[in-house]
CSV table of C-alpha atoms in Angstrom, one decimal:
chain,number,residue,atom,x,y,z
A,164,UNK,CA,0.0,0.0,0.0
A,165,UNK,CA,1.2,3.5,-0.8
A,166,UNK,CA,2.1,5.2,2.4
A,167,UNK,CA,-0.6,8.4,3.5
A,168,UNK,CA,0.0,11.3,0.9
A,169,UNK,CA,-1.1,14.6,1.1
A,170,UNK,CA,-4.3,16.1,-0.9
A,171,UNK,CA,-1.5,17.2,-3.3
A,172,UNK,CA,2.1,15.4,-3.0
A,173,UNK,CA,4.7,17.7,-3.8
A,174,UNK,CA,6.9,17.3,-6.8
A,175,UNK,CA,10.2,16.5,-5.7
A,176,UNK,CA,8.7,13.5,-3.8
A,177,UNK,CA,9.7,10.5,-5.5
A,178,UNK,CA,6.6,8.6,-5.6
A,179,UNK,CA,7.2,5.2,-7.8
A,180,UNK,CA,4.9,4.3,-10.6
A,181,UNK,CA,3.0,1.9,-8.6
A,182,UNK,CA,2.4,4.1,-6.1
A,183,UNK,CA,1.0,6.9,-8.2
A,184,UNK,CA,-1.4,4.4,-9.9
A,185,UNK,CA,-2.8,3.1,-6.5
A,186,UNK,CA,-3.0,6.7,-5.3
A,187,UNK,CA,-5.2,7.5,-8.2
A,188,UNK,CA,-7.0,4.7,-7.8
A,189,UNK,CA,-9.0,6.1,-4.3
A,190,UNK,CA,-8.7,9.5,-5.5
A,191,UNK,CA,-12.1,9.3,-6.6
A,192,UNK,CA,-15.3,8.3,-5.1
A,193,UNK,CA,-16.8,6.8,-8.4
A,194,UNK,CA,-14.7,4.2,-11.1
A,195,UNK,CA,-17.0,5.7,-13.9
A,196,UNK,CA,-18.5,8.9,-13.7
A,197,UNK,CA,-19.6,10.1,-16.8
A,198,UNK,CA,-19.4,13.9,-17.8
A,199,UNK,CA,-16.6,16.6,-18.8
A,200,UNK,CA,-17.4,19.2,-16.1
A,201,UNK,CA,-14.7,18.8,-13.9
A,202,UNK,CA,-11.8,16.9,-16.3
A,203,UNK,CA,-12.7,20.0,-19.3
A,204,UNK,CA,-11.8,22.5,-16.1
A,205,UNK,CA,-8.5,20.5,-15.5
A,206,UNK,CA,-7.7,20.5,-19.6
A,207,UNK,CA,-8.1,24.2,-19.6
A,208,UNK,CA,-5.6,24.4,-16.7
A,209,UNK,CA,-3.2,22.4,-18.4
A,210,UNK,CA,-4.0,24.2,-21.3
A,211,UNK,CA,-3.8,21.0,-23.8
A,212,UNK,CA,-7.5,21.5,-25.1
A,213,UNK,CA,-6.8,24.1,-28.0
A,214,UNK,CA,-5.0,21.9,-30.9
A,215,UNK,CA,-0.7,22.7,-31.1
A,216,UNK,CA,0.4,23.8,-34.3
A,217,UNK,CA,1.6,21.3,-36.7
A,218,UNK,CA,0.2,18.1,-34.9
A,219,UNK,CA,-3.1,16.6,-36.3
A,220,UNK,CA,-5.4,14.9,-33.4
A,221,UNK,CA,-7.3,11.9,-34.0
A,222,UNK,CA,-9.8,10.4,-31.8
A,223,UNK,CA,-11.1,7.1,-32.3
A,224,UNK,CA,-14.4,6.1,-31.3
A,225,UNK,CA,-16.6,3.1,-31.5
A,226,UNK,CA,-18.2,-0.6,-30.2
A,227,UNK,CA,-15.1,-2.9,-31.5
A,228,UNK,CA,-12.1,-2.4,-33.3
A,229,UNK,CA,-10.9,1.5,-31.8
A,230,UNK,CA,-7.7,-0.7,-30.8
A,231,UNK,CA,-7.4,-1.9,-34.6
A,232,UNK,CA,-8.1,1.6,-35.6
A,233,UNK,CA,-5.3,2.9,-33.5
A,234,UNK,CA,-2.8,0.5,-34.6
A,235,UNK,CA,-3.2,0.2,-38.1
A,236,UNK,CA,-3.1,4.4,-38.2
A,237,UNK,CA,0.5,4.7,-36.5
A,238,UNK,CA,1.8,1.8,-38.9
A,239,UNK,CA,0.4,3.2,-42.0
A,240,UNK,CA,1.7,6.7,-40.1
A,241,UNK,CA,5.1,5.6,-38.9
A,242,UNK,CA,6.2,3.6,-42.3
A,243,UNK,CA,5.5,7.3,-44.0
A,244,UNK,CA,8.4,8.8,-42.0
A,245,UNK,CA,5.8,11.1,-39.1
A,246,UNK,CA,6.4,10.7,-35.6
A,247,UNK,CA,2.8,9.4,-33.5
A,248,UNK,CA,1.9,9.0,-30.4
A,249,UNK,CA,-0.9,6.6,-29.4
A,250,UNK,CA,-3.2,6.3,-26.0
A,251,UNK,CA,-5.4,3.8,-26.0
A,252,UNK,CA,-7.0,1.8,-22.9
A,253,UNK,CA,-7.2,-0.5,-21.0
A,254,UNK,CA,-4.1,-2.3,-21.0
A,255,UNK,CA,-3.5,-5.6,-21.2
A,256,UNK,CA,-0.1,-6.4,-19.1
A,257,UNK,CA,1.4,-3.1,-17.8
A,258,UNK,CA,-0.1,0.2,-17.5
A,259,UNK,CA,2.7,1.8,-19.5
A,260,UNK,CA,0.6,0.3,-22.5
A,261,UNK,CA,-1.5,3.0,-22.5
A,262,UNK,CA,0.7,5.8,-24.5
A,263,UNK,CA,3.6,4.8,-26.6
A,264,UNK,CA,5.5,7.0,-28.8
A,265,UNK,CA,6.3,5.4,-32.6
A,266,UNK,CA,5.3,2.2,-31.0
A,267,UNK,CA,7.5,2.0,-27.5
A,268,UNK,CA,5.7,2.8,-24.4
A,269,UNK,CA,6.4,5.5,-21.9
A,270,UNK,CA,8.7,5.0,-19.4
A,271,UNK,CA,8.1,5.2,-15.6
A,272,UNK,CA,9.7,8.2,-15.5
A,273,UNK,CA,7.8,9.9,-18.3
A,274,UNK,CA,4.2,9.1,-16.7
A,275,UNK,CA,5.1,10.5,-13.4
A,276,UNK,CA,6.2,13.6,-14.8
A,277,UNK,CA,2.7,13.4,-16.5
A,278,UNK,CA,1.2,12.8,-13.1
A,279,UNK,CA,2.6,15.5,-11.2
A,280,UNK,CA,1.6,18.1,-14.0
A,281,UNK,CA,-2.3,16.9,-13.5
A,282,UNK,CA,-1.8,16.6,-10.1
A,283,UNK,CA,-0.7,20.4,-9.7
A,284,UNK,CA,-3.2,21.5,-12.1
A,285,UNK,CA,-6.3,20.1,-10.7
A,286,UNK,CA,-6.1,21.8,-7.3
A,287,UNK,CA,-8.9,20.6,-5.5
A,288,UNK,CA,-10.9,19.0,-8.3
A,289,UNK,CA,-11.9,15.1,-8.0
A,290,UNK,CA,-10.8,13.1,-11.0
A,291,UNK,CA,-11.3,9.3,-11.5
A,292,UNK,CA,-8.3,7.2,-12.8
A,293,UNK,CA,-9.8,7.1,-16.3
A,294,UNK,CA,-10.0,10.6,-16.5
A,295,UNK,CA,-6.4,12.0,-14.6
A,296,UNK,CA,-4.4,8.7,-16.7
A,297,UNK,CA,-5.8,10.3,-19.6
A,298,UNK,CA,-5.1,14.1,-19.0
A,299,UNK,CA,-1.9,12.8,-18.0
A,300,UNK,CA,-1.3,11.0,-21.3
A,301,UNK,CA,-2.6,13.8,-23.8
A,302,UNK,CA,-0.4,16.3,-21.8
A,303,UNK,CA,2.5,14.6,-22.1
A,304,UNK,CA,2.1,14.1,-25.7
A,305,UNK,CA,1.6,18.1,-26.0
A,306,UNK,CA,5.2,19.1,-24.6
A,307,UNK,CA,6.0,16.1,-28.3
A,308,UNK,CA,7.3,17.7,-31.6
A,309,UNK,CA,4.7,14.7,-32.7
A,310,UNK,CA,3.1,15.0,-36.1
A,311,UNK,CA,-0.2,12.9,-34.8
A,312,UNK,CA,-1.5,12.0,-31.7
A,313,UNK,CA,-4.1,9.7,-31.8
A,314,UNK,CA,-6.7,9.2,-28.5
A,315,UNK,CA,-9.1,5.9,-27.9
A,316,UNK,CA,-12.0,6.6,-26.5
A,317,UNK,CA,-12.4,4.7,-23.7
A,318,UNK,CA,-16.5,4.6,-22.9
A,319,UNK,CA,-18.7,5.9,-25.4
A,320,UNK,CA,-17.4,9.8,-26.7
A,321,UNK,CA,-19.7,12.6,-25.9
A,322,UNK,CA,-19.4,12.8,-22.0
A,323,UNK,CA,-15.9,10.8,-22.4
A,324,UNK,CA,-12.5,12.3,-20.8
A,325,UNK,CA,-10.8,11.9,-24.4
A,326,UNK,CA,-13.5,14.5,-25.8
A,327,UNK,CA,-12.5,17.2,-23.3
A,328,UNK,CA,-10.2,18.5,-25.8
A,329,UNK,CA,-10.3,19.5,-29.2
A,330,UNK,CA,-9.4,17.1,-32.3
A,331,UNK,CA,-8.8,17.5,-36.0
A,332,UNK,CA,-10.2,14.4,-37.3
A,333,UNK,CA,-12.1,11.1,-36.0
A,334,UNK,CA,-13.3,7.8,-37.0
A,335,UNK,CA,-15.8,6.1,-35.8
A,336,UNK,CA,-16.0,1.8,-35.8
A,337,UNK,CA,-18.6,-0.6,-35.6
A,338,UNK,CA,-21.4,0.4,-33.6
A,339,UNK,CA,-23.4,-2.4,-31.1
A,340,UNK,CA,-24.9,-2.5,-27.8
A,341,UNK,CA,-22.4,-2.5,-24.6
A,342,UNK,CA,-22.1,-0.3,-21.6
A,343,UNK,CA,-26.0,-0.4,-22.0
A,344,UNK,CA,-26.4,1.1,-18.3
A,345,UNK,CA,-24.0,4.5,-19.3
A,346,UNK,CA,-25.0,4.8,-23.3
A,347,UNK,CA,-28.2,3.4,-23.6
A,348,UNK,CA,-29.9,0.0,-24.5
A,349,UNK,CA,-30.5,0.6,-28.9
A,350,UNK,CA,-27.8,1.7,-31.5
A,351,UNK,CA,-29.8,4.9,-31.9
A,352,UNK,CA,-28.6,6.2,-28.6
A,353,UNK,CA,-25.1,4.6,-28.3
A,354,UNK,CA,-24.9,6.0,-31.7
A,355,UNK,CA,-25.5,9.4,-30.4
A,356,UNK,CA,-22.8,8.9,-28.0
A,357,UNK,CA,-20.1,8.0,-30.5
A,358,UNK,CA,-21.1,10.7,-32.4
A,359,UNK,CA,-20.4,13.5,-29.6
A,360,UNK,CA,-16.5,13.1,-30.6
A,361,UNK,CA,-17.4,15.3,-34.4
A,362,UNK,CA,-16.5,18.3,-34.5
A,363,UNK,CA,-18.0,21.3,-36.9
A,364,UNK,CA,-16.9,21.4,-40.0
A,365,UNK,CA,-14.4,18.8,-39.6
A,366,UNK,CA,-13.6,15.0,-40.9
A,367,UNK,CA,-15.3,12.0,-39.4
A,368,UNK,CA,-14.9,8.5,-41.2
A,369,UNK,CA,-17.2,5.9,-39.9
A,370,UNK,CA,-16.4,2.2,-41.1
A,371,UNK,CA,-20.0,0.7,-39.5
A,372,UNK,CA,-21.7,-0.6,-42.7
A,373,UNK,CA,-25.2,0.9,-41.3
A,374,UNK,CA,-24.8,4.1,-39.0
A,375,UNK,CA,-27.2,5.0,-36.6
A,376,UNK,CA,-29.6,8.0,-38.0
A,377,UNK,CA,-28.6,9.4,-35.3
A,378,UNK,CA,-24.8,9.4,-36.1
A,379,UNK,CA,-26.0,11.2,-39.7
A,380,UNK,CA,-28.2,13.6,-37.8
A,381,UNK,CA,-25.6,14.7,-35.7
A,382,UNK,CA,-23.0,14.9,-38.3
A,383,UNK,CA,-25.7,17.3,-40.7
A,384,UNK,CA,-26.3,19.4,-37.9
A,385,UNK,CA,-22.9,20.2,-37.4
A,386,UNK,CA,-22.0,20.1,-41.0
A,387,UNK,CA,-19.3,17.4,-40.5
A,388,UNK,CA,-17.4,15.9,-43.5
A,389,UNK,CA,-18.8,12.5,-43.2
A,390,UNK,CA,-17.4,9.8,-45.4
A,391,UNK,CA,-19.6,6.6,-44.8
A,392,UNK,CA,-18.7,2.9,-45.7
A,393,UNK,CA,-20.3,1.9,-48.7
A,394,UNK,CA,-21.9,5.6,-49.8
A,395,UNK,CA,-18.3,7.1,-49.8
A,396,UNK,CA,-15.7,4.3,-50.0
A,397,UNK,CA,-16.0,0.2,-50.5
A,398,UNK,CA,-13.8,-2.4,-50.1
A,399,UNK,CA,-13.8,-6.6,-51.4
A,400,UNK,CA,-11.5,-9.3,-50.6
A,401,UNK,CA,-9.9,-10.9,-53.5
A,402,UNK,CA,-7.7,-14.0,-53.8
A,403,UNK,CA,-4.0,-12.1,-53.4
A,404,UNK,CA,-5.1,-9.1,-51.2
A,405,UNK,CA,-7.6,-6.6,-51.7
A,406,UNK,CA,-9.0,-3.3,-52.9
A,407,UNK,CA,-10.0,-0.1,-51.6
A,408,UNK,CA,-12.5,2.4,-53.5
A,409,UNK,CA,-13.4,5.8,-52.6
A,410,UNK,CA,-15.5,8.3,-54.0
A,411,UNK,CA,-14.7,12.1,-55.1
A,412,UNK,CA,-14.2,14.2,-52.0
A,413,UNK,CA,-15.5,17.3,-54.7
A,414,UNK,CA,-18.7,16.6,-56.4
A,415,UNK,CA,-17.6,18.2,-59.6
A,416,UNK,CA,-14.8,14.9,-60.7
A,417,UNK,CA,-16.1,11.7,-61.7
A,418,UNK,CA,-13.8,9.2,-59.7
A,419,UNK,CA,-12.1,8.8,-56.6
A,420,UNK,CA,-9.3,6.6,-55.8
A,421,UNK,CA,-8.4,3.1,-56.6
A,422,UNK,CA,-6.1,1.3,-54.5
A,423,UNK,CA,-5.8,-2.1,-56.0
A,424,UNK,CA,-3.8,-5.6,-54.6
A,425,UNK,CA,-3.2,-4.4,-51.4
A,426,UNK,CA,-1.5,-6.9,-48.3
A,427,UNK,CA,-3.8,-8.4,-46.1
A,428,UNK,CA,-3.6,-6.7,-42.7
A,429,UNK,CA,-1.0,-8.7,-40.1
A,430,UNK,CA,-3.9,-8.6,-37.8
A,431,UNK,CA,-5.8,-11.9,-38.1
A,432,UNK,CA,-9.9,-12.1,-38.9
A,433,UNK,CA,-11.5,-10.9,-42.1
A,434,UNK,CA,-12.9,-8.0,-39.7
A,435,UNK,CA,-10.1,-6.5,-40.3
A,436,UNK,CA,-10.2,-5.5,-43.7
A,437,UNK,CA,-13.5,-3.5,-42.4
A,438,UNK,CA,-11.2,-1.5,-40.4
A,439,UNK,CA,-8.3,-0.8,-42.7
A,440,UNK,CA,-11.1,0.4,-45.0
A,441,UNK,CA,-11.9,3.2,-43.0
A,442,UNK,CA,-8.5,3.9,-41.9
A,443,UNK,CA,-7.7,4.1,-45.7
A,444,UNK,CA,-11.0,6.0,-46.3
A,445,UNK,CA,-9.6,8.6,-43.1
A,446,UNK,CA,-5.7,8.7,-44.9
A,447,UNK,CA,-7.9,9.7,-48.7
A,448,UNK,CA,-10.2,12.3,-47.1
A,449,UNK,CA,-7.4,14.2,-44.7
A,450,UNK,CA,-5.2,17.1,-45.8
A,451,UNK,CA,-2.7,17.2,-43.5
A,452,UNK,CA,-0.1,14.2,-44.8
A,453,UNK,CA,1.2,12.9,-47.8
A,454,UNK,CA,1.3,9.1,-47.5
A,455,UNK,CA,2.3,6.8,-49.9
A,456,UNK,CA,1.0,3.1,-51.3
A,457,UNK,CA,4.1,2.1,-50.4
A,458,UNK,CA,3.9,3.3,-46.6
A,459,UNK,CA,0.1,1.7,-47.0
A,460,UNK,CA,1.6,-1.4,-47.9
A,461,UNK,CA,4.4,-1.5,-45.0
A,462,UNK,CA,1.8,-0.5,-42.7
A,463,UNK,CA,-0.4,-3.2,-43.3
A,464,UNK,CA,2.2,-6.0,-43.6
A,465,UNK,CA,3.9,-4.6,-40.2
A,466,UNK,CA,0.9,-3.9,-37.8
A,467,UNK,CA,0.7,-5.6,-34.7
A,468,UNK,CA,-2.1,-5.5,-31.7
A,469,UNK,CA,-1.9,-7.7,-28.7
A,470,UNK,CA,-4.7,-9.4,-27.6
A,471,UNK,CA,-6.4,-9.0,-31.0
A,472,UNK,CA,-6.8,-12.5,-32.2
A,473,UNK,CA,-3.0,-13.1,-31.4
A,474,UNK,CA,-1.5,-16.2,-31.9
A,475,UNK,CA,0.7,-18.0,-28.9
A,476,UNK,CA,2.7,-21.2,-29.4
A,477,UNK,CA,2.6,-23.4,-25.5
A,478,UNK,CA,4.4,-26.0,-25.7
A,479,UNK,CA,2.1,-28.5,-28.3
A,480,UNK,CA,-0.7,-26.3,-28.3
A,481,UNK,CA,-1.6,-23.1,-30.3
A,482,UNK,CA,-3.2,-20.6,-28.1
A,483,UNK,CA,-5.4,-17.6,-29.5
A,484,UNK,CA,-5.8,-14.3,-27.2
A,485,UNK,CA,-8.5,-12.1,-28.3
A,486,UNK,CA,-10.5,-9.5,-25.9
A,487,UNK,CA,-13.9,-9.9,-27.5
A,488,UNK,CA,-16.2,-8.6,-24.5
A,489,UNK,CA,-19.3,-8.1,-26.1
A,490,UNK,CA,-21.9,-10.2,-28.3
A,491,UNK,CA,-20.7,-8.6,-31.7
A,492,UNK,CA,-16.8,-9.2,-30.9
A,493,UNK,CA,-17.4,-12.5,-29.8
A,494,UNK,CA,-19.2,-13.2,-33.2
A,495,UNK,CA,-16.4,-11.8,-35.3
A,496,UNK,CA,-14.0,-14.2,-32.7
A,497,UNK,CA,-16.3,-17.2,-34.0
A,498,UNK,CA,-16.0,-16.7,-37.3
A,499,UNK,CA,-12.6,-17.1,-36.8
A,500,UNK,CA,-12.7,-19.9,-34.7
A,501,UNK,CA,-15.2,-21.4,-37.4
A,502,UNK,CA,-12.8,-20.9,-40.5
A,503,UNK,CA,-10.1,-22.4,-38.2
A,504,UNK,CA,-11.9,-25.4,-37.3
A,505,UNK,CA,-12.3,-26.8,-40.8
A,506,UNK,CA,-8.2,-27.3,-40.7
A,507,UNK,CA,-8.4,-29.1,-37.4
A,508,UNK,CA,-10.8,-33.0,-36.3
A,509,UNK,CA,-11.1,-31.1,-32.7
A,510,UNK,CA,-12.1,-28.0,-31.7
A,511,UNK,CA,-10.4,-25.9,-29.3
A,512,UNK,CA,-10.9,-25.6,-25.1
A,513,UNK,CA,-11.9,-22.2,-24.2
A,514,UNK,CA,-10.6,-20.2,-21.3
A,515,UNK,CA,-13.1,-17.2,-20.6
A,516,UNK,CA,-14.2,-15.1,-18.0
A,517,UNK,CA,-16.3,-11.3,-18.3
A,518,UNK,CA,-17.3,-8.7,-16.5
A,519,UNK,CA,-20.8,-8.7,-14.6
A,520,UNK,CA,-22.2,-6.0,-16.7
A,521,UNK,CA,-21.6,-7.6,-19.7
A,522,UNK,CA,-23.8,-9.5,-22.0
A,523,UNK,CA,-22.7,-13.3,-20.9
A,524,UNK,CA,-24.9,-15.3,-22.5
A,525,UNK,CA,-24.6,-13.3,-25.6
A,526,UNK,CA,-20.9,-14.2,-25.7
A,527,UNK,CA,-21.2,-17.3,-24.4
A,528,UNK,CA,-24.0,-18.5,-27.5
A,529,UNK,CA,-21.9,-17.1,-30.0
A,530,UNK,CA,-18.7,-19.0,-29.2
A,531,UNK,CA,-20.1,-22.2,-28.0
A,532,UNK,CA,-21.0,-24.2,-30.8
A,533,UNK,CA,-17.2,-23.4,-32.1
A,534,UNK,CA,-15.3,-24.6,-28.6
A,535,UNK,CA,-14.8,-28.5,-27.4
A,536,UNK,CA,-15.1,-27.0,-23.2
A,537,UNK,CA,-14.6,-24.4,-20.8
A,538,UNK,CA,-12.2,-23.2,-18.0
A,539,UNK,CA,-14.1,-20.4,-16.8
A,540,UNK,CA,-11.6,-18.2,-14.8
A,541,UNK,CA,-12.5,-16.9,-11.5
A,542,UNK,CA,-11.3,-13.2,-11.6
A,543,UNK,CA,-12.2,-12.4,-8.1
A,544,UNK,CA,-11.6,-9.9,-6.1
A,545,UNK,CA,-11.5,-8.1,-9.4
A,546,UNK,CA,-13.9,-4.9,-9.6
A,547,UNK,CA,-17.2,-6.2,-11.4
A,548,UNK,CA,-15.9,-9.7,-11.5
A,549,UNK,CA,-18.9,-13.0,-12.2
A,550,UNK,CA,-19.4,-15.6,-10.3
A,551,UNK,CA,-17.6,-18.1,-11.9
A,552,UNK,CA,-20.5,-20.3,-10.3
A,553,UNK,CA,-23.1,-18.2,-12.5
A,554,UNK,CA,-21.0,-18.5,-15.7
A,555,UNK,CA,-21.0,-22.0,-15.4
A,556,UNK,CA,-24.8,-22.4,-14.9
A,557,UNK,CA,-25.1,-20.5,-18.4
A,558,UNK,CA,-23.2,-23.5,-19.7
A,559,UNK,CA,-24.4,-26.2,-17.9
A,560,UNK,CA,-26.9,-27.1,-20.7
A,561,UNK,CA,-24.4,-26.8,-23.5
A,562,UNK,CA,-21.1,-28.1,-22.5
A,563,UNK,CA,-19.1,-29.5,-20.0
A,564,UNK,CA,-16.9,-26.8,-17.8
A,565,UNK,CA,-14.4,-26.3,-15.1
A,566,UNK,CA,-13.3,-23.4,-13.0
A,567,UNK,CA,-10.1,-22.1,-12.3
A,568,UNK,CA,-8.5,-19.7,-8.9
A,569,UNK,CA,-6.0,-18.4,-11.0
A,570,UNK,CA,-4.6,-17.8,-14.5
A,571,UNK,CA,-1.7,-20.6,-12.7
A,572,UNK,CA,-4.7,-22.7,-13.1
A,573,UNK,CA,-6.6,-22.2,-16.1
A,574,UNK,CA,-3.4,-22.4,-17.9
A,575,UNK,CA,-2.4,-25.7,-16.0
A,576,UNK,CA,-6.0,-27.6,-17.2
A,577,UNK,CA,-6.2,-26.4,-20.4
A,578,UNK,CA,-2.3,-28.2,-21.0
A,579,UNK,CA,-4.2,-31.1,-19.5
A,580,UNK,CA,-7.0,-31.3,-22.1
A,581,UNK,CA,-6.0,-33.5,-24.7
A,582,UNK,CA,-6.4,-31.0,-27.9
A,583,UNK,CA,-4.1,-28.8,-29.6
A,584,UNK,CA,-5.6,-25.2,-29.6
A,585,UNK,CA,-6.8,-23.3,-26.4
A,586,UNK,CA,-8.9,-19.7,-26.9
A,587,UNK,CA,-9.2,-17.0,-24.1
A,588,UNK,CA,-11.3,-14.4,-24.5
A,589,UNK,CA,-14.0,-12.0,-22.8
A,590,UNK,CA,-12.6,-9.3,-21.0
A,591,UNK,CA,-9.0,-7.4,-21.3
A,592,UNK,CA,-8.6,-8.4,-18.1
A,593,UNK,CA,-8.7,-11.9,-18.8
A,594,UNK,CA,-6.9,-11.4,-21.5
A,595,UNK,CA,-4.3,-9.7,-19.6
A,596,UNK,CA,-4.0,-12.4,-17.0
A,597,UNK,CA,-3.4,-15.2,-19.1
A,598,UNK,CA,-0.5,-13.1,-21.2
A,599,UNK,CA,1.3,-12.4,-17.7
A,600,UNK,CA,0.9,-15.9,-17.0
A,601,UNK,CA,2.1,-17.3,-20.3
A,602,UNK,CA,5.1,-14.7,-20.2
A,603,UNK,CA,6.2,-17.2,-16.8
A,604,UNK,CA,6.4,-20.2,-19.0
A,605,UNK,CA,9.0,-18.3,-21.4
């Protein structure tokens, strides 16, 4: 435990990273407490709201795929020669994750310099982790000679930290229900929400195939330059790559642009393609950077995402990490798992725990029919952790299950089972547990 601190500890205190982040942790009475009120009054303070010159902002919002979003941007971005810094959340292994520079994560150092400029700043105003982590993160990227930073949206977008600032540009990802109880239970209102990260007059991209009429209300009213998947760009799959299609950004020329026999995307799941579409679709429509096919290419061919249908070789067995948490991740993961399948005479053992506000049974029905068994883990005393008891009554009419204390564990049973492919999936957090584990076994 981090010793008694004061209401504001003073700089040339040498708190460690750990301690700052458990610090921050009961610094606020709420985990989630939506609104910009007090975290806009802190932005203005650290005066990182108005835009730098020279350094294009980019927030990503969405359902699924923001992560995707972010890291197929700064490979496209970094093979073109500009320096980009990324925040994204949660993370899966260490909380550095969160903001990386051209790919490498802050240091120690570097956040707690972050820390101690919020911390001076916000005086005697209350901010949760979400929100001080991510002042912290934009402001450190602010003192960058970066070209882009690009912000994740962590929970919805309109009353989100990340939208206490101003941004140049934003794409929006698949839309579906999930943090029902903060955005609203129907895509017309989480639609809304995603679409309070637009700004007037200004780019938004949004790759879901069928956007909310609330999303296209918003944007008319604020007279956003919207370019929509399938009215303003297309995509299709073809044997060797595939090829992107846009539209005329000026009514008065005929065509748009043509990018033909492009790589696959490294990241795994024909998903994918949906989101390099609309990062292509953002690249075509922006002014502010010159970016080659060739830097398209290398960006595609070199991206990497942890936890994103990533492959891990244990031993024998081929172990798949992806954080689908929601009923339309978990469908993309079983496609996946699907496709997979037809290579293989057994299916795979799934490790999976989630969160007690998300749709279980949704995730559950969507993967089942695709997995041989489960190893639900027990993620207790983690914050909004299920029963492991309750996950395993959901299954108790589809499949045989076990439960596991640990990741130790899980890991441990799943080695037992006699196949050779284990999947773990439904939270980051689960994710994340597993990873350290597996990091122990080298």
């Amino acid at each position: 435990m981090m010793p008694a601190v004061a209401a504001t500890p003073l700089p040339n205190v040498q708190y460690s990273l750990t301690q700052w982040l458990d610090y921050l942790m009961h610094l606020h009475a709420k985990p989630i407490d939506m609104g910009l009120a007090r975290v806009s009054q802190v932005a203005h303070k650290l005066d990182i709201v108005s835009l730098k010159p020279q350094t294009h902002r980019l927030v990503i919002a969405g359902t699924n795929g923001k992560g995707s979003n972010v890291a197929l941007v700064s490979a496209i971005m970094q093979a073109a020669g500009y320096q980009v810094g990324c925040y994204t959340s949660p993370h899966l292994v260490r909380f550095n994750e969160r903001s990386q520079i051209n790919g490498k994560s802050l240091s120690d150092a570097q956040w707690i310099d972050a820390f101690v400029a919020v911390e001076k700043a916000r005086g005697a105003v209350s901010l949760s982790f979400f929100e001080f982590t991510t002042l912290a993160a934009i402001w450190f990227f602010h003192q960058q000679p970066l070209d882009l930073v690009i912000l994740e949206v962590g929970l919805g977008g309109r009353l989100d930290a990340v939208n206490a600032v101003d941004n140049t540009s934003c794409i929006i990802t698949a839309i579906d229900l999930d943090h029902q109880a903060f955005l609203g239970d129907n895509r017309e209102a989480i639609g809304f929400e995603k679409a309070g990260v637009m700004r007037p007059h200004q780019l938004c991209v949004c790759s879901d195939p069928q956007p909310p009429q609330s999303l296209l209300d918003h944007a008319q009213q604020l007279e956003v330059s919207l370019r929509c998947l399938g009215q303003n760009y297309s995509y299709h799959r073809a044997d060797a790559g595939w090829f992107f299609y846009s539209s005329s950004k000026e009514p008065s020329q005929a065509a748009g642009q043509v990018l033909e026999f492009l790589p696959l995307p490294a990241l795994l799941g024909d998903f994918q393609l949906q989101n390099a579409a609309g990062v292509l679709a953002w690249l075509d429509a922006q002014t502010d950077f010159e970016v080659s096919c060739d830097a398209i290419k290398i960006g595609l061919e070199q991206v990497k995402h942890p936890g994103r249908l990533q492959r891990l070789q244990l031993g024998q067995q081929d172990w798949l990490l992806d954080v689908a948490h929601n009923p339309q991740a978990a469908e993309q993961l079983a496609v996946w798992l699907q496709q997979d399948n037809a290579k293989h005479t057994t299916k795979p053992v799934a490790i999976f725990s989630a969160l007690a506000d998300k749709d279980i049974v949704g995730m559950i029905n969507k993967v089942a029919p695709h997995v041989a068994q489960w190893i639900l883990l027990d993620l207790r005393p983690e914050d909004r952790a299920t029963d492991p008891v309750i996950m395993q009554q959901h299954l108790s009419d589809i499949t045989t299950s076990q439960i596991a204390d640990s990741a130790k564990q899980a890991i441990e049973l799943a080695q037992a089972v006699a196949v050779d492919r284990v999947v773990v999936f439904g939270s980051f957090i689960t994710v994340g547990a597993i990873m350290t584990e597996l990091e122990q076994h080298g």
